[in-house]
mmCIF file with all atom_site columns, C-alpha atoms in Angstrom:
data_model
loop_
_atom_site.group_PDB
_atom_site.id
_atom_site.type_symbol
_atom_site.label_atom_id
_atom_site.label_alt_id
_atom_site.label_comp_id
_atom_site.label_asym_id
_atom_site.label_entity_id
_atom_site.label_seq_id
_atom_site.pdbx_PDB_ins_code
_atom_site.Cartn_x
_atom_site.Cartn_y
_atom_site.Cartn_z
_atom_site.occupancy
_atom_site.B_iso_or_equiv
_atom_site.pdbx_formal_charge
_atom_site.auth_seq_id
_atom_site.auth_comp_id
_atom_site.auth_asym_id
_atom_site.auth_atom_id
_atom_site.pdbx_PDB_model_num
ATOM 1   C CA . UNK A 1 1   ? -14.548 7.573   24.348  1.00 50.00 ? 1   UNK A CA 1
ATOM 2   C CA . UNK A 1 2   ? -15.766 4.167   23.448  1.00 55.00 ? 2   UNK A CA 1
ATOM 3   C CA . UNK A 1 3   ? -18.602 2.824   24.942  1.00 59.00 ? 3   UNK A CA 1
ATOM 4   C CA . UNK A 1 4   ? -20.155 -0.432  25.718  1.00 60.00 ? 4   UNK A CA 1
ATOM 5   C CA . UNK A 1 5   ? -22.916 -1.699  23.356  1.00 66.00 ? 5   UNK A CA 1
ATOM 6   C CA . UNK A 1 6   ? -26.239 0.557   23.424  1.00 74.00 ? 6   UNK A CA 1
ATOM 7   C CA . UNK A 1 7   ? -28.867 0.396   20.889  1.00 80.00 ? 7   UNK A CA 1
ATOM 8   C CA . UNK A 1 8   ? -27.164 2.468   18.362  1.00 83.00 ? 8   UNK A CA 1
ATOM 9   C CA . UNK A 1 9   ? -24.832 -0.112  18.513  1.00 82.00 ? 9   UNK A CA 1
ATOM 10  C CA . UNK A 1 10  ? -27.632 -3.359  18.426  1.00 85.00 ? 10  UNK A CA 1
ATOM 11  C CA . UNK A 1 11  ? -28.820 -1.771  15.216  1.00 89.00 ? 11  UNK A CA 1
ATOM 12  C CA . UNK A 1 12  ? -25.669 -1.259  13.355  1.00 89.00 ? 12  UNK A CA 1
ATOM 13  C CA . UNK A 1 13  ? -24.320 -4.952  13.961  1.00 89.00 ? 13  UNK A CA 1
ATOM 14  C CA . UNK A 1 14  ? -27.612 -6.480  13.039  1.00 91.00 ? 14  UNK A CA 1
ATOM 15  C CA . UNK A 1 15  ? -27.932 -4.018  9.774   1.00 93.00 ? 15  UNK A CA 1
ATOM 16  C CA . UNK A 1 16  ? -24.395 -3.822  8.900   1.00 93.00 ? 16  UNK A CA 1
ATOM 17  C CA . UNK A 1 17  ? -24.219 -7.951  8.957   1.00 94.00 ? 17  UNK A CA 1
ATOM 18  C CA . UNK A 1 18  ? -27.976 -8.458  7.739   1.00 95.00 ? 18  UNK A CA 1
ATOM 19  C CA . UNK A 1 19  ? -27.428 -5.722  4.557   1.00 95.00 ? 19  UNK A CA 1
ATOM 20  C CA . UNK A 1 20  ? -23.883 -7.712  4.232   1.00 96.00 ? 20  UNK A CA 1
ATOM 21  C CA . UNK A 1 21  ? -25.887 -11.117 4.037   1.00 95.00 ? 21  UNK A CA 1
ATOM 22  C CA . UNK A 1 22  ? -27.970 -9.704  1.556   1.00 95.00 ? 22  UNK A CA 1
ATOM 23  C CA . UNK A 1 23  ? -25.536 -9.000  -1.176  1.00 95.00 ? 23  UNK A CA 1
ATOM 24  C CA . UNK A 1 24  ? -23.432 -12.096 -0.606  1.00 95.00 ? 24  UNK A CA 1
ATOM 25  C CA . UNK A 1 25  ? -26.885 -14.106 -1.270  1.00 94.00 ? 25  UNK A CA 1
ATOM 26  C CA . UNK A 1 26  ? -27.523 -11.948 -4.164  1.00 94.00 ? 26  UNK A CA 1
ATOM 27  C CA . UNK A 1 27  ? -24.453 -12.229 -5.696  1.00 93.00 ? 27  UNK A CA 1
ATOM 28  C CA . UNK A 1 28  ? -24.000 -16.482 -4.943  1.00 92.00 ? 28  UNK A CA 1
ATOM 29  C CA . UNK A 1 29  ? -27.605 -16.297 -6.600  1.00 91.00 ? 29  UNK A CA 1
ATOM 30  C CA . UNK A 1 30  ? -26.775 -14.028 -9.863  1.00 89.00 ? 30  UNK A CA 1
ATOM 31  C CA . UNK A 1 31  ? -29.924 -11.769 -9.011  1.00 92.00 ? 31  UNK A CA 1
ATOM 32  C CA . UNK A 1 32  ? -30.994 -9.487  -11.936 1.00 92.00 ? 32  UNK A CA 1
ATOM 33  C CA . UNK A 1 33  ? -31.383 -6.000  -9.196  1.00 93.00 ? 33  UNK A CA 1
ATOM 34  C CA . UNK A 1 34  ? -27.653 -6.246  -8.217  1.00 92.00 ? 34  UNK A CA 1
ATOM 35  C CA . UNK A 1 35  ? -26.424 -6.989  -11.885 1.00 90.00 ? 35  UNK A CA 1
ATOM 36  C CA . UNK A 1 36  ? -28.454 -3.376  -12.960 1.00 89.00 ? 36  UNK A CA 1
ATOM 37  C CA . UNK A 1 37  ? -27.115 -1.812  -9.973  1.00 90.00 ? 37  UNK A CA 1
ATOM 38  C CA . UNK A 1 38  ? -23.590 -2.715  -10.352 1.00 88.00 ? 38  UNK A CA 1
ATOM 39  C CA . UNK A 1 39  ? -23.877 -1.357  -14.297 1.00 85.00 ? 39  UNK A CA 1
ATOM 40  C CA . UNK A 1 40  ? -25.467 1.100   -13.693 1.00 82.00 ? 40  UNK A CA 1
ATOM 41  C CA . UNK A 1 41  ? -22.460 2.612   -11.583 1.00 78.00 ? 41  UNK A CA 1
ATOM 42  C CA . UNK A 1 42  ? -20.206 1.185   -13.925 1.00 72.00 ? 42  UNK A CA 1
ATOM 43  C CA . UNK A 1 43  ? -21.533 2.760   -17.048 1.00 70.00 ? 43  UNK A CA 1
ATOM 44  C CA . UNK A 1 44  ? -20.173 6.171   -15.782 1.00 65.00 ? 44  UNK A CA 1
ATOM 45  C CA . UNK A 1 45  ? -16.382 4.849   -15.337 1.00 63.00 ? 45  UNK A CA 1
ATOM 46  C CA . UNK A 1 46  ? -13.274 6.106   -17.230 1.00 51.00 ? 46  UNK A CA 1
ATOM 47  C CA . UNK A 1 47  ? -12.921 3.241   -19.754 1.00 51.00 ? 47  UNK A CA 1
ATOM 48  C CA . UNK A 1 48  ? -12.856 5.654   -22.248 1.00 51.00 ? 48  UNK A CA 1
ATOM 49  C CA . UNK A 1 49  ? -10.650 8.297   -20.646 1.00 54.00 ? 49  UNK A CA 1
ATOM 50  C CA . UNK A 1 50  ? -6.975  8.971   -21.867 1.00 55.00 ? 50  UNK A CA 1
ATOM 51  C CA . UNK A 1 51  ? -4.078  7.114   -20.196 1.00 62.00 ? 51  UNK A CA 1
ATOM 52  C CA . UNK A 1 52  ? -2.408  10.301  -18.482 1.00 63.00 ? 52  UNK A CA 1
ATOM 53  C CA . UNK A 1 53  ? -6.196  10.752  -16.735 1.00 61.00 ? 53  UNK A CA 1
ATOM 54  C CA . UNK A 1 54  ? -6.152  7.460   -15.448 1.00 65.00 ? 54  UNK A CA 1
ATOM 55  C CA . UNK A 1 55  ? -2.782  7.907   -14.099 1.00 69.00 ? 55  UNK A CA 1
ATOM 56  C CA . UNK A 1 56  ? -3.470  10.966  -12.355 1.00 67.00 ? 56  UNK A CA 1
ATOM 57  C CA . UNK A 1 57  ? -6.543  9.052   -10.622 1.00 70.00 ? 57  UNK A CA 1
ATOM 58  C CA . UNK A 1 58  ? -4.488  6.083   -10.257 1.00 70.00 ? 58  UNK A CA 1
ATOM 59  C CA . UNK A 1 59  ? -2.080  8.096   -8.041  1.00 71.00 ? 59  UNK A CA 1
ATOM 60  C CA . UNK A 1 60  ? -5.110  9.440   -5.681  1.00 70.00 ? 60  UNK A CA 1
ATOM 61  C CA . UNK A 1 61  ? -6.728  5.928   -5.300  1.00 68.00 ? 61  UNK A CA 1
ATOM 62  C CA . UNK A 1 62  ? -3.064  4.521   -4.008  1.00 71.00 ? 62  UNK A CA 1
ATOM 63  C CA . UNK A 1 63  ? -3.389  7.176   -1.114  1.00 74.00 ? 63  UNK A CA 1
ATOM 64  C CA . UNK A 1 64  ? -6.405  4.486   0.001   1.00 74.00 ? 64  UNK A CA 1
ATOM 65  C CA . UNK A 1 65  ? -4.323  1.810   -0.001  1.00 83.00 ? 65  UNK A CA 1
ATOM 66  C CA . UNK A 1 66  ? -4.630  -0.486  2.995   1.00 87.00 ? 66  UNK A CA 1
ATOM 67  C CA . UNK A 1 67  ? -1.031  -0.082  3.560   1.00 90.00 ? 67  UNK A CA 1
ATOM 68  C CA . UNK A 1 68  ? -1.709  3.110   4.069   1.00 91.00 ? 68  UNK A CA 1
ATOM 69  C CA . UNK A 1 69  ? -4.622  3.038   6.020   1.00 92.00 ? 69  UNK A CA 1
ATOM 70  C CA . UNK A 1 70  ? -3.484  0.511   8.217   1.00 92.00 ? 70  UNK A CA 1
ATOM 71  C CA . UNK A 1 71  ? 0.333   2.900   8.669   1.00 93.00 ? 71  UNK A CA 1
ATOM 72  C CA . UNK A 1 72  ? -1.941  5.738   9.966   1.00 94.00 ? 72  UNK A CA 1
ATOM 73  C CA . UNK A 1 73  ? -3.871  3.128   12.415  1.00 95.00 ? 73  UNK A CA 1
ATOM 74  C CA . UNK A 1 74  ? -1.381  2.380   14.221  1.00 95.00 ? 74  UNK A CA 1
ATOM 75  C CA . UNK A 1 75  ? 0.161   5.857   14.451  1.00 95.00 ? 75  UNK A CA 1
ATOM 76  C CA . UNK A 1 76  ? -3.602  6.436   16.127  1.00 94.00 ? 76  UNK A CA 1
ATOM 77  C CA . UNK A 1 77  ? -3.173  4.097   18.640  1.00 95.00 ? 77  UNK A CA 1
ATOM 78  C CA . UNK A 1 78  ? 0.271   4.842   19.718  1.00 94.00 ? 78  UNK A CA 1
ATOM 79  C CA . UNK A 1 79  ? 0.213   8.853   19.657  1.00 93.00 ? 79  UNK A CA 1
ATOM 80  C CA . UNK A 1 80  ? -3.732  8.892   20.732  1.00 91.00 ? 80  UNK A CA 1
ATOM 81  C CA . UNK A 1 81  ? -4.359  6.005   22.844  1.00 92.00 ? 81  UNK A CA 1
ATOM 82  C CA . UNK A 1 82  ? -1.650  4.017   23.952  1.00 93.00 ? 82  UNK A CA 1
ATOM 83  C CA . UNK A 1 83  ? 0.485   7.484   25.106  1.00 92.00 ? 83  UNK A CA 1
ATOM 84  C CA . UNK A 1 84  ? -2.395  8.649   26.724  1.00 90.00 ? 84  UNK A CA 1
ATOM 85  C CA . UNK A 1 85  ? -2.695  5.523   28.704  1.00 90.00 ? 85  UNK A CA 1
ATOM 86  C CA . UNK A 1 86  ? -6.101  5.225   26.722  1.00 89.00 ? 86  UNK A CA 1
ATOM 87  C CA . UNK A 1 87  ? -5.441  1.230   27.045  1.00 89.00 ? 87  UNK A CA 1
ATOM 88  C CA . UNK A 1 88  ? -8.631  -0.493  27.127  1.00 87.00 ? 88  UNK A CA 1
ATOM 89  C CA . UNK A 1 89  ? -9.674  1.375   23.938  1.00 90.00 ? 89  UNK A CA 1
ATOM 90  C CA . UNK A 1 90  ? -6.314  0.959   22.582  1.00 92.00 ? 90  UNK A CA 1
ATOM 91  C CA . UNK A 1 91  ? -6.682  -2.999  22.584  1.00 91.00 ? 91  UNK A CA 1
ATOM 92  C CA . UNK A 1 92  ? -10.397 -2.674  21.355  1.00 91.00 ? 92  UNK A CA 1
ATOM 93  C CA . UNK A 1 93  ? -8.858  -0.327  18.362  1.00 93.00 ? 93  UNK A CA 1
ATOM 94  C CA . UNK A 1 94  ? -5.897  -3.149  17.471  1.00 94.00 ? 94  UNK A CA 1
ATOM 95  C CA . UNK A 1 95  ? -8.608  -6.029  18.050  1.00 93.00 ? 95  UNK A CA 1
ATOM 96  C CA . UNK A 1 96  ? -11.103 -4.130  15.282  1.00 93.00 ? 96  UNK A CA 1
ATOM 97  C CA . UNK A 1 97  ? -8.030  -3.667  13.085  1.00 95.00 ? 97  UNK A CA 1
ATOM 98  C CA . UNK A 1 98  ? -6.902  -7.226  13.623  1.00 94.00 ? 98  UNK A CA 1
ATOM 99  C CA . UNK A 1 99  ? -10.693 -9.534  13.432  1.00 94.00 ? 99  UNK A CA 1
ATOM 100 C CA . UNK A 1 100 ? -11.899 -7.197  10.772  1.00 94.00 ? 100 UNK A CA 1
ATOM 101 C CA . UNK A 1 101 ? -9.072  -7.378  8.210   1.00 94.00 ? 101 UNK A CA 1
ATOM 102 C CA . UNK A 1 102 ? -9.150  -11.470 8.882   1.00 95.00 ? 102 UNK A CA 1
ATOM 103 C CA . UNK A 1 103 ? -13.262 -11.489 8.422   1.00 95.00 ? 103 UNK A CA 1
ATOM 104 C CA . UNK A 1 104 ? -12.381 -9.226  5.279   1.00 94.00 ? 104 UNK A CA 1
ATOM 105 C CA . UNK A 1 105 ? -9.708  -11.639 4.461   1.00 93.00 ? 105 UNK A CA 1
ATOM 106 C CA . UNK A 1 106 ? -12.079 -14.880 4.652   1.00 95.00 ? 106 UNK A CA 1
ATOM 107 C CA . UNK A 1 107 ? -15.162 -13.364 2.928   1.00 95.00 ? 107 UNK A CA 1
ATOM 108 C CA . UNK A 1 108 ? -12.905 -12.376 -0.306  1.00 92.00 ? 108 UNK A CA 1
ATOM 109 C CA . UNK A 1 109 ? -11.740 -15.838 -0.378  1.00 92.00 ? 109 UNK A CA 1
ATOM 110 C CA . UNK A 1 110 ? -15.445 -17.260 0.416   1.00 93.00 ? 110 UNK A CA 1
ATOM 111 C CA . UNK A 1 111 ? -17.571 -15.751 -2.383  1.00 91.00 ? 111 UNK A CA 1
ATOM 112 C CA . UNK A 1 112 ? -14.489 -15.025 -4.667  1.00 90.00 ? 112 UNK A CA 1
ATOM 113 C CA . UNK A 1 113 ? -16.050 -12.492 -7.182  1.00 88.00 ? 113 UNK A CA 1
ATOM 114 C CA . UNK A 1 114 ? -13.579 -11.600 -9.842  1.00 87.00 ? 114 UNK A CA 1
ATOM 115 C CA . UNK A 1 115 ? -13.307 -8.085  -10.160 1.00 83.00 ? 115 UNK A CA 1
ATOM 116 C CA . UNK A 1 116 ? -15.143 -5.627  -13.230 1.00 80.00 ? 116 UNK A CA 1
ATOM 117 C CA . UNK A 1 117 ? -13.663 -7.406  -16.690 1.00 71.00 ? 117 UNK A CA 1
ATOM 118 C CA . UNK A 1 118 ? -12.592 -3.194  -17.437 1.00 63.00 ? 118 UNK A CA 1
ATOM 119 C CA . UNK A 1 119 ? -10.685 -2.475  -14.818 1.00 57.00 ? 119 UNK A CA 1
ATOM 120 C CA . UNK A 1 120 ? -8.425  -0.167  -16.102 1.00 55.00 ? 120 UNK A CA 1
ATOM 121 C CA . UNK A 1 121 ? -5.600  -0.661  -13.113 1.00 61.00 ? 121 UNK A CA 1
ATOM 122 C CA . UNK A 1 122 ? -3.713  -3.703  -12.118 1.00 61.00 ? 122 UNK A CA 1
ATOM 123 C CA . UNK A 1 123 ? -5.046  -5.480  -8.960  1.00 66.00 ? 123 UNK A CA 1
ATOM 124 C CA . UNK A 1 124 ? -5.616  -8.382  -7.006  1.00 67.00 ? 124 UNK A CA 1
ATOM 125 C CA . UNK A 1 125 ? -7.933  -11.038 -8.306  1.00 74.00 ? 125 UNK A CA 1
ATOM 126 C CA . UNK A 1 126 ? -11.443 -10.785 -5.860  1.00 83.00 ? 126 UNK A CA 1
ATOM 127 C CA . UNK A 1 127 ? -13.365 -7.521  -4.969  1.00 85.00 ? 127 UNK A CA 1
ATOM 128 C CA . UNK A 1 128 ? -15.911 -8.683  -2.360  1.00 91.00 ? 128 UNK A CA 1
ATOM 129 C CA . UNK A 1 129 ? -15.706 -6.867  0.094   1.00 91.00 ? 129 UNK A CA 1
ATOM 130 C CA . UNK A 1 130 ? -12.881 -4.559  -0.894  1.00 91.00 ? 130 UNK A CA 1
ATOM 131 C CA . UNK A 1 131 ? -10.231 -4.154  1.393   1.00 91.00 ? 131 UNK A CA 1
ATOM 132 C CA . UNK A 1 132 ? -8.758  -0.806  0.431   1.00 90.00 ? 132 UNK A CA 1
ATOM 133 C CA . UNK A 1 133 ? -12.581 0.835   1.382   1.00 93.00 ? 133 UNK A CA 1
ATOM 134 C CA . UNK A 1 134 ? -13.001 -1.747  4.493   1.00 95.00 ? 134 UNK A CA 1
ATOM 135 C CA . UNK A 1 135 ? -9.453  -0.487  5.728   1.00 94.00 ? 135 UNK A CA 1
ATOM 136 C CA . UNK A 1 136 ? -10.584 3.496   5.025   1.00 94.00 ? 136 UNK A CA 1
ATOM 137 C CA . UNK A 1 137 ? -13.567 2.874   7.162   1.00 95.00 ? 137 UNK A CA 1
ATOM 138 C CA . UNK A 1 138 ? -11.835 1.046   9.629   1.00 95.00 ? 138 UNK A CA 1
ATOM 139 C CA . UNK A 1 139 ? -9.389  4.489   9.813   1.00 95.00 ? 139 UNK A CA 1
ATOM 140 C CA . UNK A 1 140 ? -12.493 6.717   9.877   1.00 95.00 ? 140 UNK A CA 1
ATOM 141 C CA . UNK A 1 141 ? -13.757 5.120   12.736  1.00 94.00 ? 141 UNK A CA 1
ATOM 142 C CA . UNK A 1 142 ? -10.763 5.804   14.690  1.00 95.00 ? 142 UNK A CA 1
ATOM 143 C CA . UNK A 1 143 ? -10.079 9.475   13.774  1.00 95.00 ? 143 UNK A CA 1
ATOM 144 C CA . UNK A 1 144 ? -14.007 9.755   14.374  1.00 93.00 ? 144 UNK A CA 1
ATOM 145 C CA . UNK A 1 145 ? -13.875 8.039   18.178  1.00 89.00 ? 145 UNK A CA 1
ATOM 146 C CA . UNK A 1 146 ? -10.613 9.325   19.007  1.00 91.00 ? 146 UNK A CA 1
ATOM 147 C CA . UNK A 1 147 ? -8.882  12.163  17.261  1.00 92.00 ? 147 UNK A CA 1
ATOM 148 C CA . UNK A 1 148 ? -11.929 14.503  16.228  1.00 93.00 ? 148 UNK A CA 1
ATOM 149 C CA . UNK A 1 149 ? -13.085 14.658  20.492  1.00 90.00 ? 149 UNK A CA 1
ATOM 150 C CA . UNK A 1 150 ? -9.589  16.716  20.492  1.00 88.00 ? 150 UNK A CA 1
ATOM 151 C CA . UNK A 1 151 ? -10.967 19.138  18.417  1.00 90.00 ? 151 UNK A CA 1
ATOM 152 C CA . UNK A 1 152 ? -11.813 22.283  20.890  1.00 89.00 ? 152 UNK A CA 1
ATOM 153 C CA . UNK A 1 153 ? -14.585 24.168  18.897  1.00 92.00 ? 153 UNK A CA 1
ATOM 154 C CA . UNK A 1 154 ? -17.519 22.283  17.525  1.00 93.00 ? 154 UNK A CA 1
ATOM 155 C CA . UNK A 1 155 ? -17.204 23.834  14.252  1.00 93.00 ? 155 UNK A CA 1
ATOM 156 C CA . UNK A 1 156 ? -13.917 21.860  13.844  1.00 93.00 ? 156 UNK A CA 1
ATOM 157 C CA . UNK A 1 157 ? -15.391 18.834  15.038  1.00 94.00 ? 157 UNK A CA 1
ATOM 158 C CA . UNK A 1 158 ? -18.058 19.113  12.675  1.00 95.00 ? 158 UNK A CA 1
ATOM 159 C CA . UNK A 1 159 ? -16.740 19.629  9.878   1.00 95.00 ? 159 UNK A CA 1
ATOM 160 C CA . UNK A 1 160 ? -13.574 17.365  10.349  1.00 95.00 ? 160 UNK A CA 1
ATOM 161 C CA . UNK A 1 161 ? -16.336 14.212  10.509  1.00 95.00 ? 161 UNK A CA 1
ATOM 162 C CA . UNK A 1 162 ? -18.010 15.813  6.874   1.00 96.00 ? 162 UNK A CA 1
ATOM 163 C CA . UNK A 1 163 ? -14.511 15.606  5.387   1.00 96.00 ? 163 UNK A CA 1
ATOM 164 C CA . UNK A 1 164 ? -14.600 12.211  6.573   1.00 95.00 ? 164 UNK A CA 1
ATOM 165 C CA . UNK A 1 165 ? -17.084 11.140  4.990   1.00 95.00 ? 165 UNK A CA 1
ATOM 166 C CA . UNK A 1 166 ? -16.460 12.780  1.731   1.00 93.00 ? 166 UNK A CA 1
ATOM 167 C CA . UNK A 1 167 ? -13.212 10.870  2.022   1.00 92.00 ? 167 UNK A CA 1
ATOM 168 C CA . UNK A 1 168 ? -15.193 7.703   1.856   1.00 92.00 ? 168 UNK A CA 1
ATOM 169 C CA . UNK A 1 169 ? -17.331 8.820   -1.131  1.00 92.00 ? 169 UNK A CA 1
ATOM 170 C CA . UNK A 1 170 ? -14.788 10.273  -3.232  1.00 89.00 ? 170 UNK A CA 1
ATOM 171 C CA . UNK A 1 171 ? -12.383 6.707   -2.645  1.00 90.00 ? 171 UNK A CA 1
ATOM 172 C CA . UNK A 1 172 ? -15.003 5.197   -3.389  1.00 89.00 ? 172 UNK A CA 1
ATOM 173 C CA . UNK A 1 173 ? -16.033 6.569   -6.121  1.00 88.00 ? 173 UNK A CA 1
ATOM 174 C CA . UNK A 1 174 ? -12.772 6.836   -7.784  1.00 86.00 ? 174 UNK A CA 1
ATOM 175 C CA . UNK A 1 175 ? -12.428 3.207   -7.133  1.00 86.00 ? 175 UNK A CA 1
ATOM 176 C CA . UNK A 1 176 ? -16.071 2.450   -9.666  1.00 85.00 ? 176 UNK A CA 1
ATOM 177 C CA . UNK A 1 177 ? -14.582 5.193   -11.869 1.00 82.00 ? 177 UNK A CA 1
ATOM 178 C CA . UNK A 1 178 ? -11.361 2.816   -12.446 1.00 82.00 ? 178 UNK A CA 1
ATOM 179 C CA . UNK A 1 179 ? -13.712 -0.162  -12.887 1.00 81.00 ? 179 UNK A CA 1
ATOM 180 C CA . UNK A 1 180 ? -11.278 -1.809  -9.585  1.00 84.00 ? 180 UNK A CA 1
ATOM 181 C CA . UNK A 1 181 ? -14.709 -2.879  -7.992  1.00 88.00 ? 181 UNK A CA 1
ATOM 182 C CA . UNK A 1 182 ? -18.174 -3.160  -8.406  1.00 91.00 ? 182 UNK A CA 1
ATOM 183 C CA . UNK A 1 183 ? -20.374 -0.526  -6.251  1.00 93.00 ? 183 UNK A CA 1
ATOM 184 C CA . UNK A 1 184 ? -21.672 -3.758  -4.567  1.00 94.00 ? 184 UNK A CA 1
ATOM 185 C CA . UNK A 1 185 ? -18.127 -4.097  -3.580  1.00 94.00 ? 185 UNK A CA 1
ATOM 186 C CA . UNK A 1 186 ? -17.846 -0.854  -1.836  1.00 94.00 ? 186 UNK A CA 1
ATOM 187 C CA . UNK A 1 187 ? -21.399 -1.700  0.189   1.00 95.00 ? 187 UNK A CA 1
ATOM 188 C CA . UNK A 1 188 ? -20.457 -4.423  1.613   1.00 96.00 ? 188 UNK A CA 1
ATOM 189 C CA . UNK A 1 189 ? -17.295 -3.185  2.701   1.00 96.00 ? 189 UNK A CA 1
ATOM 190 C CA . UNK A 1 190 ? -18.775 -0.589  4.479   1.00 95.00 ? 190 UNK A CA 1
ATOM 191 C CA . UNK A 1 191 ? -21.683 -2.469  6.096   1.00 96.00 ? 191 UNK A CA 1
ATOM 192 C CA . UNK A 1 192 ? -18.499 -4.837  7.037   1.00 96.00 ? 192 UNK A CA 1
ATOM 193 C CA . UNK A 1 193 ? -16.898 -2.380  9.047   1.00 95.00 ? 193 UNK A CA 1
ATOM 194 C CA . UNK A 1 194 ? -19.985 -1.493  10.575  1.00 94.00 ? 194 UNK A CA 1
ATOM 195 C CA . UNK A 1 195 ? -21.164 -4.433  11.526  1.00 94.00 ? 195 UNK A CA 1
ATOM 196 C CA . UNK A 1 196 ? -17.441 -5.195  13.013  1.00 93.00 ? 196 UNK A CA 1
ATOM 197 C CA . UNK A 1 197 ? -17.218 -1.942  14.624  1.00 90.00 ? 197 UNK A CA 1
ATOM 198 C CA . UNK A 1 198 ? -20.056 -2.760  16.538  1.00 88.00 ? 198 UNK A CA 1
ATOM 199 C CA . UNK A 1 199 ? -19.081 -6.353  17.254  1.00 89.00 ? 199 UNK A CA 1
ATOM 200 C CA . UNK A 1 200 ? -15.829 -5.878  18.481  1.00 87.00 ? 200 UNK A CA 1
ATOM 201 C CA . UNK A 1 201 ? -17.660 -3.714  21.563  1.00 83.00 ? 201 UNK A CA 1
ATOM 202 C CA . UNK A 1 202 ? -18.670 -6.705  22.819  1.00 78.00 ? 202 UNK A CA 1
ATOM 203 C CA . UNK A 1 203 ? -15.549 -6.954  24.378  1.00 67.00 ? 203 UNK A CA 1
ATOM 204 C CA . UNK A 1 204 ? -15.220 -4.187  26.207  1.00 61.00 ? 204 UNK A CA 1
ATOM 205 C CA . UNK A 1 205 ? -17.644 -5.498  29.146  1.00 54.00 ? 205 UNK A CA 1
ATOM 206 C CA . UNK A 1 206 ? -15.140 -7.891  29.814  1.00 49.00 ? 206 UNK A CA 1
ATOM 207 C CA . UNK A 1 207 ? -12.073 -5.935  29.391  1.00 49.00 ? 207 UNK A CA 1
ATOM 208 C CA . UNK A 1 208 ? -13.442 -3.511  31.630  1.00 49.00 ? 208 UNK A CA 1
ATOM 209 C CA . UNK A 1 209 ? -14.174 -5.967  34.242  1.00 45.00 ? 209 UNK A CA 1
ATOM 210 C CA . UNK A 1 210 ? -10.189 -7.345  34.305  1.00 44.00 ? 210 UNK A CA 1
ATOM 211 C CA . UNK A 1 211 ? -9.062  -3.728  34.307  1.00 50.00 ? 211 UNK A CA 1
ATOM 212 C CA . UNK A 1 212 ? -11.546 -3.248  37.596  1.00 41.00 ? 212 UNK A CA 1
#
């Protein structure tokens, strides 16, 4: 069940936006720590791999399309909130899905970083934040709130949310390894989402107060 803002949630919207802040300043500002970061990560990537490789990869990554991520959303909020007359946190789940794709949206087209010069698939033009990792987080958060508390043994719970999060790492990691975004990318995408996820809560005091 979603809450209303506690102090879990005070930390992760002032650290999820402050962290964000951080690497937009650092990248408006060229600074030399997130230029050695970024290549550092970008040393390891498949530039040199064969074409059938890259393919093969190519076909995982499109499985963390936003298209995707968004598709399976919804399906969340129909089959696990909305049909279980879930409401409140069915609006808070459409509102996070709705705000955070259109702060995504607006930051890309803000700080407009090109994306890596050897990226080795075709893709849109700016990289910061990126939205296919932004969406997968926003879809982790829901199966995490919503579809894991289902789970009857705590075995399955637990190890549902580690597959979770090795979802997120191995995305994102295939997305550095096609040179699609810089690791820089992927941060702020994540502290993004977190910062949003948090945000969006402040809503529920009021929406809880109509539905009373």
């Amino acid at each position: 069940m979603i809450k209303q803002l506690n102090k879990i949630d005070k930390i992760s919207l002032f650290g999820g936006f402050g962290c964000l802040y951080i690497l937009m300043l650092s990248i408006f500002f060229q600074s030399n720590w997130l230029f050695y970061f970024d290549n550092s990560f970008l040393s390891l990537s498949g530039s040199s791999e064969t074409s059938t490789l890259i393919e093969k990869i190519s076909i995982i990554n499109n499985f963390g399309s936003p298209i995707i991520s968004l598709s399976l959303c919804i399906l969340i909020i129909i089959f696990f909130l909305w049909n279980k007359q879930r409401y409140t946190e069915a609006i808070w789940a459409v509102m996070l899905i709705i705000t955070g794709n259109i702060a995504c949206f607006l930051l890309r087209e803000l700080v407009r970083r090109p994306r890596p010069f050897e990226a080795l698939i075709h893709s849109t033009k700016y990289s910061f934040p990126s939205a296919s990792i932004f969406s997968i987080m926003i879809l982790v958060f829901l199966i995490w709130h919503f579809v894991v508390p289902d789970f009857h043994y705590l075995f399955s719970r637990i190890t549902m949310r580690l597959l979770l999060i090795f979802w997120i790492i191995a995305v994102s990691l295939i997305k550095i390894y096609l040179c699609v975004v810089f690791p820089s990318d992927v941060l702020a995408s994540i502290f993004l989402s977190i910062g949003m996820e948090s945000f969006t809560k402040l809503g529920l005091k009021p929406m809880k107060h109509y539905k009373d």
